[in-house]
Short mmCIF file of C-alpha atoms and ligand atoms in Angstrom, two decimals:
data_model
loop_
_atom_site.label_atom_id
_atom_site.label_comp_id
_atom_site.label_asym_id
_atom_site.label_seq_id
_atom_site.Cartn_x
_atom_site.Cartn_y
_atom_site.Cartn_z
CA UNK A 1 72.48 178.88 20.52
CA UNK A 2 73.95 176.93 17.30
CA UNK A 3 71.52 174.85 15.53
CA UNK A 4 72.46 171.72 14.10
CA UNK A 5 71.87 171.09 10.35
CA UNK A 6 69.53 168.92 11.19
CA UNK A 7 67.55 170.40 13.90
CA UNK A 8 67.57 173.87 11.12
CA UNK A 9 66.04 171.72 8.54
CA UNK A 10 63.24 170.57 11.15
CA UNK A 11 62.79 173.89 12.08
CA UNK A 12 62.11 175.11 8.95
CA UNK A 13 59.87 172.04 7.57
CA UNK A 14 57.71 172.75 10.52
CA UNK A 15 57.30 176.56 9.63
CA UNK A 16 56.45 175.01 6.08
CA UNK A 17 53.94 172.38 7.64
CA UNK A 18 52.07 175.18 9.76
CA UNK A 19 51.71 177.32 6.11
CA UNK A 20 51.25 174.32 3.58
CA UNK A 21 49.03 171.96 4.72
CA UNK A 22 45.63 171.06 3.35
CA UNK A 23 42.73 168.86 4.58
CA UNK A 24 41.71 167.22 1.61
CA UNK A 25 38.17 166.51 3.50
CA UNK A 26 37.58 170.26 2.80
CA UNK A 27 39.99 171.48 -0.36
CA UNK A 28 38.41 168.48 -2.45
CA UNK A 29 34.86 168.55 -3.64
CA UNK A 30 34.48 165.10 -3.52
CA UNK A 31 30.55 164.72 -4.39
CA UNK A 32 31.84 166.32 -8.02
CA UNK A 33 31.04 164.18 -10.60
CA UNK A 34 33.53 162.31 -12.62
CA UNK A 35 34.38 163.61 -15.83
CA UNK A 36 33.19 162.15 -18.63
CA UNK A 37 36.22 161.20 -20.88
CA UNK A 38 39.16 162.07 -19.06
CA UNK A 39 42.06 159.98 -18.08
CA UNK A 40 42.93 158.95 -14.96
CA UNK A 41 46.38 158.96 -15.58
CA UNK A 42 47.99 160.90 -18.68
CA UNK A 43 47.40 158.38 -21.21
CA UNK A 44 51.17 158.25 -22.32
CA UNK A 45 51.75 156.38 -18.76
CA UNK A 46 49.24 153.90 -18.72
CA UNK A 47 51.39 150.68 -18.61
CA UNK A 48 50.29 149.50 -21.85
CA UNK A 49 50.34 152.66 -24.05
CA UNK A 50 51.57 152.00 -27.13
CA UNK A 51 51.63 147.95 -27.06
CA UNK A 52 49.59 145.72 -29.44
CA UNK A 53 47.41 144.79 -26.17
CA UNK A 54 46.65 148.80 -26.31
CA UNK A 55 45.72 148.27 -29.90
CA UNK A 56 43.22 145.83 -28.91
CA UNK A 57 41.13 147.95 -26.45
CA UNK A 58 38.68 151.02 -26.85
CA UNK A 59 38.81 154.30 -25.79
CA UNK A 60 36.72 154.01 -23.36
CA UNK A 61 38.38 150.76 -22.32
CA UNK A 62 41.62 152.66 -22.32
CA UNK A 63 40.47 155.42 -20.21
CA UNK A 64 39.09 152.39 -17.67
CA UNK A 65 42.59 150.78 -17.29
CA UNK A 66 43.86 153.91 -16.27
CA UNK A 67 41.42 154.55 -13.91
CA UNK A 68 42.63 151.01 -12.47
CA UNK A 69 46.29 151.98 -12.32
CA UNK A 70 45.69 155.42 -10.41
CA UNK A 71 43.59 152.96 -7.86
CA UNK A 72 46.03 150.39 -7.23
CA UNK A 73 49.41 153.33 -7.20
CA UNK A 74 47.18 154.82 -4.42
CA UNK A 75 46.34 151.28 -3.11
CA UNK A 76 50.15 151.22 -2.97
CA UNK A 77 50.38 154.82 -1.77
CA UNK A 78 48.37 153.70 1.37
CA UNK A 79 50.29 150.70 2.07
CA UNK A 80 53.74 152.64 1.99
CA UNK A 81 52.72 155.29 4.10
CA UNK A 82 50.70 153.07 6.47
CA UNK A 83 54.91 151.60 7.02
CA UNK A 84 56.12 155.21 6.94
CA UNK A 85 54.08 156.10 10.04
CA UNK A 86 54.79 152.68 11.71
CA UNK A 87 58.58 153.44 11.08
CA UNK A 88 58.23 157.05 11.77
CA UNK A 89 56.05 156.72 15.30
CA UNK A 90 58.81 154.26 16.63
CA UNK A 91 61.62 156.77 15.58
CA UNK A 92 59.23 159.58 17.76
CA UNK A 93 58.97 157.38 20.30
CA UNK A 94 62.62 156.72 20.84
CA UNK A 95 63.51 160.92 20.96
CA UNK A 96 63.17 164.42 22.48
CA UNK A 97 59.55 165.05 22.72
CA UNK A 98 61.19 168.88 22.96
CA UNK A 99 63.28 168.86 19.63
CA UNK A 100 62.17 169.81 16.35
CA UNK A 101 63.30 166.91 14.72
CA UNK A 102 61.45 164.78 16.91
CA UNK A 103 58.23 167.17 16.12
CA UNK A 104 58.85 166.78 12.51
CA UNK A 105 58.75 163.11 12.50
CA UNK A 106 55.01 163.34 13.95
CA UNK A 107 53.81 166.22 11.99
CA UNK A 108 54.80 163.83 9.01
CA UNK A 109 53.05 161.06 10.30
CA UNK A 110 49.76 163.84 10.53
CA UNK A 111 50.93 164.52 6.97
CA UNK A 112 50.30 160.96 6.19
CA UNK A 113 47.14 160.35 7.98
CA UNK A 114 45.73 162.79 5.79
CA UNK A 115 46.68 161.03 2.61
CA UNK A 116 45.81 157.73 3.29
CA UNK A 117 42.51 158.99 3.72
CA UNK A 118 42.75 160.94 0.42
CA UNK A 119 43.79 158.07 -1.29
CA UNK A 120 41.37 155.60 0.55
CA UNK A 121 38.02 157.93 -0.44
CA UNK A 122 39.77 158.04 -3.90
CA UNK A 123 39.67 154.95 -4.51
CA UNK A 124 36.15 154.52 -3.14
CA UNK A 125 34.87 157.26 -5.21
CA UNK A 126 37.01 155.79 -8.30
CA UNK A 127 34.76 152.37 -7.18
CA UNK A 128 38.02 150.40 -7.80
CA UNK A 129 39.15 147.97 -5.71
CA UNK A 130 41.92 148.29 -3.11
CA UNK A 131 44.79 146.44 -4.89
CA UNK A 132 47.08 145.67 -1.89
CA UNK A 133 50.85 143.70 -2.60
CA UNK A 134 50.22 140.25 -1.87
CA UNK A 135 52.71 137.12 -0.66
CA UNK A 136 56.24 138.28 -0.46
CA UNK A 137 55.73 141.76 -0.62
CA UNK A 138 53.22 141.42 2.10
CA UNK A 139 56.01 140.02 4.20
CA UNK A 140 58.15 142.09 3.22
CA UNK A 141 56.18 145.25 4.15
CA UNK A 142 55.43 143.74 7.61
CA UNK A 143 59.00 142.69 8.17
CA UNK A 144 60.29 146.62 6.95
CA UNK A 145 57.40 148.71 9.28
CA UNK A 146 58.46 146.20 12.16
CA UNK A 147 62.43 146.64 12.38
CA UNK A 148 63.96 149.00 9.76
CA UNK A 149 65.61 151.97 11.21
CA UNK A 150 68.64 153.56 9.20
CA UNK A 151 69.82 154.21 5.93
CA UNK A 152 67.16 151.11 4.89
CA UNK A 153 64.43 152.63 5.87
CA UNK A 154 64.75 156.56 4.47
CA UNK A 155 66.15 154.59 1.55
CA UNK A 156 63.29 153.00 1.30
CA UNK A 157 61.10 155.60 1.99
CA UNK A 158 62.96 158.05 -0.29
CA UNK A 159 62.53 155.64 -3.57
CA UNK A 160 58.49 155.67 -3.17
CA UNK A 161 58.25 159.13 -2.08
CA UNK A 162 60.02 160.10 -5.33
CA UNK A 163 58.43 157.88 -7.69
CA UNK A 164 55.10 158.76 -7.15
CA UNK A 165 56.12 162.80 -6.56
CA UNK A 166 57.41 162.99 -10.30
CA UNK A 167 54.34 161.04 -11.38
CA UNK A 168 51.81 163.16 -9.35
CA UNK A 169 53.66 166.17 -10.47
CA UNK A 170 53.16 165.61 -14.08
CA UNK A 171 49.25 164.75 -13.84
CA UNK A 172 48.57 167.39 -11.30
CA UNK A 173 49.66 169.76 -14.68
CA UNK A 174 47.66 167.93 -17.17
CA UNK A 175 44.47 168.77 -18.21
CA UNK A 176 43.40 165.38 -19.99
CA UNK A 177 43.50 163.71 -16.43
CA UNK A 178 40.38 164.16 -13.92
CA UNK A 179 39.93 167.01 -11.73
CA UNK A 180 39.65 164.67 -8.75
CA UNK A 181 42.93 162.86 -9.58
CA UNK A 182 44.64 166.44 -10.13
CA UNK A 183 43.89 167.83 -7.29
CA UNK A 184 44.74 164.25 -5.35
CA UNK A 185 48.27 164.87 -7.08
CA UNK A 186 48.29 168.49 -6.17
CA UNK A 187 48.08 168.25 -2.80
CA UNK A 188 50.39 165.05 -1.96
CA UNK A 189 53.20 166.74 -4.18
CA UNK A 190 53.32 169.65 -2.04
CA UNK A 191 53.36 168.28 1.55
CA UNK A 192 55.58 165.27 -0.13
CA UNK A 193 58.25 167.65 -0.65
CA UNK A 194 58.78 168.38 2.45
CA UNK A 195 59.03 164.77 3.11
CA UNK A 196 61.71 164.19 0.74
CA UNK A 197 63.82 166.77 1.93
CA UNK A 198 63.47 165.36 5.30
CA UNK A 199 64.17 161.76 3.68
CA UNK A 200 67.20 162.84 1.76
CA UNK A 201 68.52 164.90 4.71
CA UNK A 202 68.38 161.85 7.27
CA UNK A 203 69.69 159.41 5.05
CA UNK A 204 72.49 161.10 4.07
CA UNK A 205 73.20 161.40 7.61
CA UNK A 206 72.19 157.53 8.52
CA UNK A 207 74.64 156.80 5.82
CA UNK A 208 77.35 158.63 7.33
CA UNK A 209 76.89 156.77 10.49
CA UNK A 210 76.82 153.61 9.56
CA UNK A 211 79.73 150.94 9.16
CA UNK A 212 80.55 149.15 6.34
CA UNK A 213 78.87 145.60 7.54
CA UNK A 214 75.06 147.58 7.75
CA UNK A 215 75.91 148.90 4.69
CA UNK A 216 76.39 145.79 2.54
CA UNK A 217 72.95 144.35 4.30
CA UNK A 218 71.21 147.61 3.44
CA UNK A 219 72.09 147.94 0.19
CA UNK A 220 70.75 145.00 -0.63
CA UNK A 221 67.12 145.30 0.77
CA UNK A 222 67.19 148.97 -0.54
CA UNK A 223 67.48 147.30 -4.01
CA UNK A 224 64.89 144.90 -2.76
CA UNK A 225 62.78 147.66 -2.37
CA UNK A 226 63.44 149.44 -5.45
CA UNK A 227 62.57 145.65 -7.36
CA UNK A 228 58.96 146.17 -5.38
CA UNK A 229 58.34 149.60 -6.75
CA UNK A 230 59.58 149.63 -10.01
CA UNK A 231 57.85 146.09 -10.97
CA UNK A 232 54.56 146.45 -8.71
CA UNK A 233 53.64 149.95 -9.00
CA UNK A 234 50.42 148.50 -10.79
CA UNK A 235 48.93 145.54 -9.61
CA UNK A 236 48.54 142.88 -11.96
CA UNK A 237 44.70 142.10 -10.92
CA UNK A 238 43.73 145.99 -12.30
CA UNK A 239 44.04 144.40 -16.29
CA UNK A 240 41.41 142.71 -15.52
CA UNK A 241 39.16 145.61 -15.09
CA UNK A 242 39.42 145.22 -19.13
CA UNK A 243 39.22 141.45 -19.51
CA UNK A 244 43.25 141.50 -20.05
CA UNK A 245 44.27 138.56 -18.15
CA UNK A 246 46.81 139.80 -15.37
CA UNK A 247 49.86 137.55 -16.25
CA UNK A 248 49.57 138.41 -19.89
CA UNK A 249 48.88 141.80 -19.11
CA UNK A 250 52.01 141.88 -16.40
CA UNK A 251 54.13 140.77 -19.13
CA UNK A 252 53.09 143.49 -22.13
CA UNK A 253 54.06 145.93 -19.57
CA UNK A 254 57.63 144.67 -18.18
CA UNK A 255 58.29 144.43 -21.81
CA UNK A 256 56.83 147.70 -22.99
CA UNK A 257 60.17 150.25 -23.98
CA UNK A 258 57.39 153.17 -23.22
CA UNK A 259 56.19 152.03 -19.95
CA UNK A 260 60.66 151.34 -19.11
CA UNK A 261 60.85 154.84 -20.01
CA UNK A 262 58.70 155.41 -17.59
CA UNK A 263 59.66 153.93 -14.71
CA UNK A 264 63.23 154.54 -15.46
CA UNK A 265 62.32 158.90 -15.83
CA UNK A 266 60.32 158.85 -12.33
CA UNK A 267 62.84 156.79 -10.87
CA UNK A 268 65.87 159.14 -12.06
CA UNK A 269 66.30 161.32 -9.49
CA UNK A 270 66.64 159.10 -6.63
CA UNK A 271 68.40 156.74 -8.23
CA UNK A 272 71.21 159.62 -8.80
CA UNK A 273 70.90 160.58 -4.83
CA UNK A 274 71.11 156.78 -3.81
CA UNK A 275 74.29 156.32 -6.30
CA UNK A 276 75.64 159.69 -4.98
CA UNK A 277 75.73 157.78 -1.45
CA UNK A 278 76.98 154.79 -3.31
CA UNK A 279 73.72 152.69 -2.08
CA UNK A 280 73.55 150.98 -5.50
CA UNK A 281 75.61 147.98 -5.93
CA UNK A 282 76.75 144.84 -4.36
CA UNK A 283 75.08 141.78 -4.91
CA UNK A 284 71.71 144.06 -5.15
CA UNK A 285 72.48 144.99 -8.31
CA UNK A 286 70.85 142.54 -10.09
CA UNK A 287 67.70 143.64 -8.59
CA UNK A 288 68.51 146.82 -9.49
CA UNK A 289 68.75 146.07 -13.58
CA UNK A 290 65.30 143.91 -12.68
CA UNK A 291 63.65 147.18 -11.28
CA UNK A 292 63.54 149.40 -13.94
CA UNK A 293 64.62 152.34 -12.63
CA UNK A 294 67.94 152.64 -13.95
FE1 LIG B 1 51.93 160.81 1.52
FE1 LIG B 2 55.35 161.11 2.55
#
């Protein structure tokens, strides 16, 4: 028997599931003690680095703000993936129970489960709040986990998966950052990459399928989506953790060239793949250039 592309790439992601997987209840020592001095992001992409705000606050302040930001891009984390599974249960639900595909999509979603309750005893033992999106991005999350399907949704799916992995990649290999917030990273980058390739895979496919109509409507809530991550990555509400009122502090960071950089170099590589399948233009584009990943 032939297998299809797709149905090898299942095949294959579940061999990886069944040898990469980790239970972060038991790989992560989580009554370990913070410690002292270490950042909770690399310092260089704290949102403020290197503005006068920055100037204004200790190290130890410093060092707090970044504990903030990993919170609320985990806060984030959860709230994406708690979409992914919606989006991912209802794709299951619709397919061969017998096909690998179909088993990919819900050893994902297992994937998944595990994270969010990475992230969620993270952020406990971080004693951060849980900065969810509020008002439109609320909505919008609701209105995404209840209908997309399509090259919308692994487009969507593809442009936080990506983000975070090349942020998560670069503190898993630093040794300034926490232990706890290492390993965190260490263990979503590798079952994440298996999720990419699945993203990329689909969508390409997805794309393929569709006609040109869906395609002009996708496009432009993929760039909505891309506006969401790119500008809300950090929740205003974590300056505060450092008396930096949040609208002043939003604002140091959209202008900051070094925290651009940022967004724009963990945004790179999916923006090339979404280009590639010419899913960046139209009337989107604007949000796009607002986005900062390009
Ligand atoms: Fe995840
Ligand atoms: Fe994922």
């Amino acid at each position: 028997m032939v297998l299809s592309d797709r149905a090898q790439t299942a095949t294959r992601l579940l061999r990886s599931s069944a040898e990469h997987s980790y239970d972060p209840e038991v790989e992560i020592d989580w009554d370990a003690p913070l410690v002292e001095g270490r950042w909770f992001t690399p310092q260089h992409r704290s949102t403020l680095y290197g503005t006068d705000l920055w100037d204004t606050l200790s190290e130890e302040q410093r060092i707090t703000l970044t504990r903030h930001e990993v919170a609320s891009i985990a806060s984030l984390g959860v709230w994406f993936e708690t979409i992914l599974m919606q989006l991912l249960i209802r794709e299951y639900y619709r397919q061969d129970p017998t096909a690998a595909h179909a088993q990919y999509a819900l050893t994902e979603i297992a994937d998944e489960c595990r994270h969010s309750v990475m992230f969620g005893r993270m952020i406990d033992k971080l004693g951060c709040p849980v900065y969810r999106p509020g008002g439109f991005d609320d909505a919008l999350g609701k209105w995404i986990a209840a209908t997309a399907t399509g090259p919308r949704m692994y487009a969507a799916i593809l442009i936080a998966e990506e983000i975070l992995d090349a942020l998560q990649r670069e503190a898993s290999a630093d040794e300034t950052v926490q232990p706890l917030v290492r390993m965190v990273s260490r263990i979503h980058v590798i079952e994440e990459a298996r999720h990419v390739r699945y993203a990329r895979e689909e969508l390409a496919r997805q794309v393929r399928a569709a006609g040109t109509r869906r395609l002009a409507f996708d496009r432009l809530v993929i760039a909505r989506a891309a506006y969401l991550t790119g500008r809300r990555l950090v929740n205003p509400a974590a300056y505060r953790s450092v008396g930096i009122d949040p609208a002043a502090g939003r604002r140091a960071a959209l202008a900051n060239p070094n925290h651009r950089e940022t967004m724009r170099w963990a945004g790179e590589r999916v923006v090339g793949y979404l280009r590639d399948l010419d899913l960046i233009g139209g009337p989107g584009l604007a949000l796009w250039r607002r986005s900062l990943l390009l």
